Amino acid sequence: MRSEIRLDEIHDRAVIIAPGRSQRPHDFHREAVAEPTLKASCVFCPENLRGVKSLTRVGSARHWRVNVIRNIFPVVSPKNPKAYGYQEVVVDTPEHNVEMSELPVSHVADILGVYGTRSRALMKDPKIGYILIFKNRGGRAGASIAHSHSQIFASEFIPPHINSKLVRAQAYRITHGISYYQHLIQLERGGPRWITETKDFVAFTPYASSYNYEAWIMPKRQIDNIALLGRAERMQMARLLQRLLARVSTLELPYNLYLHQNVRDRREHLYLRMAPRRDVWAGLELGSRLIVNTIAPEAAAKFYRTRS
């Protein structure tokens, strides 16, 4: 396959799909990115969380399955008018060496439920306009602690690209008479980038993928907030997420998971973006904002459709 420039006009992204580039020679070995250190004194293990205030938990105080605590190194704070917001840590499991991909589907559904519970609580603050839920797995993906966890970032400030995306999506709806994301589901269904679907969710690799093996999980109905998902929907979403994570784990790649929530605009369409971190962005990507992806999304979708 020859290189191809692809545009995502709604998200204002341009990528170069260049499968052959991964074969280029290297005079330098890529530096190993330090993985988070395993420590007996892990701050997220249950014995070290005794006495730490829990914001939300699944299970009892002594036998919890998911636990939410305040981030003690936040970049935003309700006490800082120049960077107002909240930052929380979701400890995915009490078990130190268990990855999210190894948890039962019901447990992952509980984590998704906690995301909704905390989103609902944070939205009660009228100053909060934006919530980002994200997970960093592996040193190259930004994790500093090995114990499986995710984070919730709630801010008064809404990133400009989030508002710009909504403006372009609304213009698309006016022009085409259908939501961009619902139209996207129709266009992708059964095609080369389609992975699978359940009664209420779909999974596919986006046409202009920025990351190797990037995949999206999206509800079929238009909802703007994860707090609106019912238990059955969370189970479906968890089942799809587990399937994708199980495949990525065979590649031993670090990854990021994230979903955006513009809490003051109900036109948003929720979706979870999975971004495995195989390649390093260098001068071309940083200078031009043209992202080079060496795994075509069509090849990535075929990989996901193949069960391990």
JSON list of N, CA and C in Angstrom, two decimals, residues 33 104 184:
[
{"chain": "A", "resi": 33, "resn": "VAL", "atom": "N", "xyz": [11.75, 3.17, 26.94]},
{"chain": "A", "resi": 33, "resn": "VAL", "atom": "CA", "xyz": [11.02, 4.09, 27.81]},
{"chain": "A", "resi": 33, "resn": "VAL", "atom": "C", "xyz": [10.80, 3.38, 29.13]},
{"chain": "A", "resi": 104, "resn": "PRO", "atom": "N", "xyz": [-12.63, -9.36, 34.93]},
{"chain": "A", "resi": 104, "resn": "PRO", "atom": "CA", "xyz": [-13.91, -9.84, 34.38]},
{"chain": "A", "resi": 104, "resn": "PRO", "atom": "C", "xyz": [-14.68, -8.69, 33.75]},
{"chain": "A", "resi": 184, "resn": "LEU", "atom": "N", "xyz": [-21.52, 8.31, 10.45]},
{"chain": "A", "resi": 184, "resn": "LEU", "atom": "CA", "xyz": [-20.26, 7.58, 10.44]},
{"chain": "A", "resi": 184, "resn": "LEU", "atom": "C", "xyz": [-20.49, 6.10, 10.71]}
]
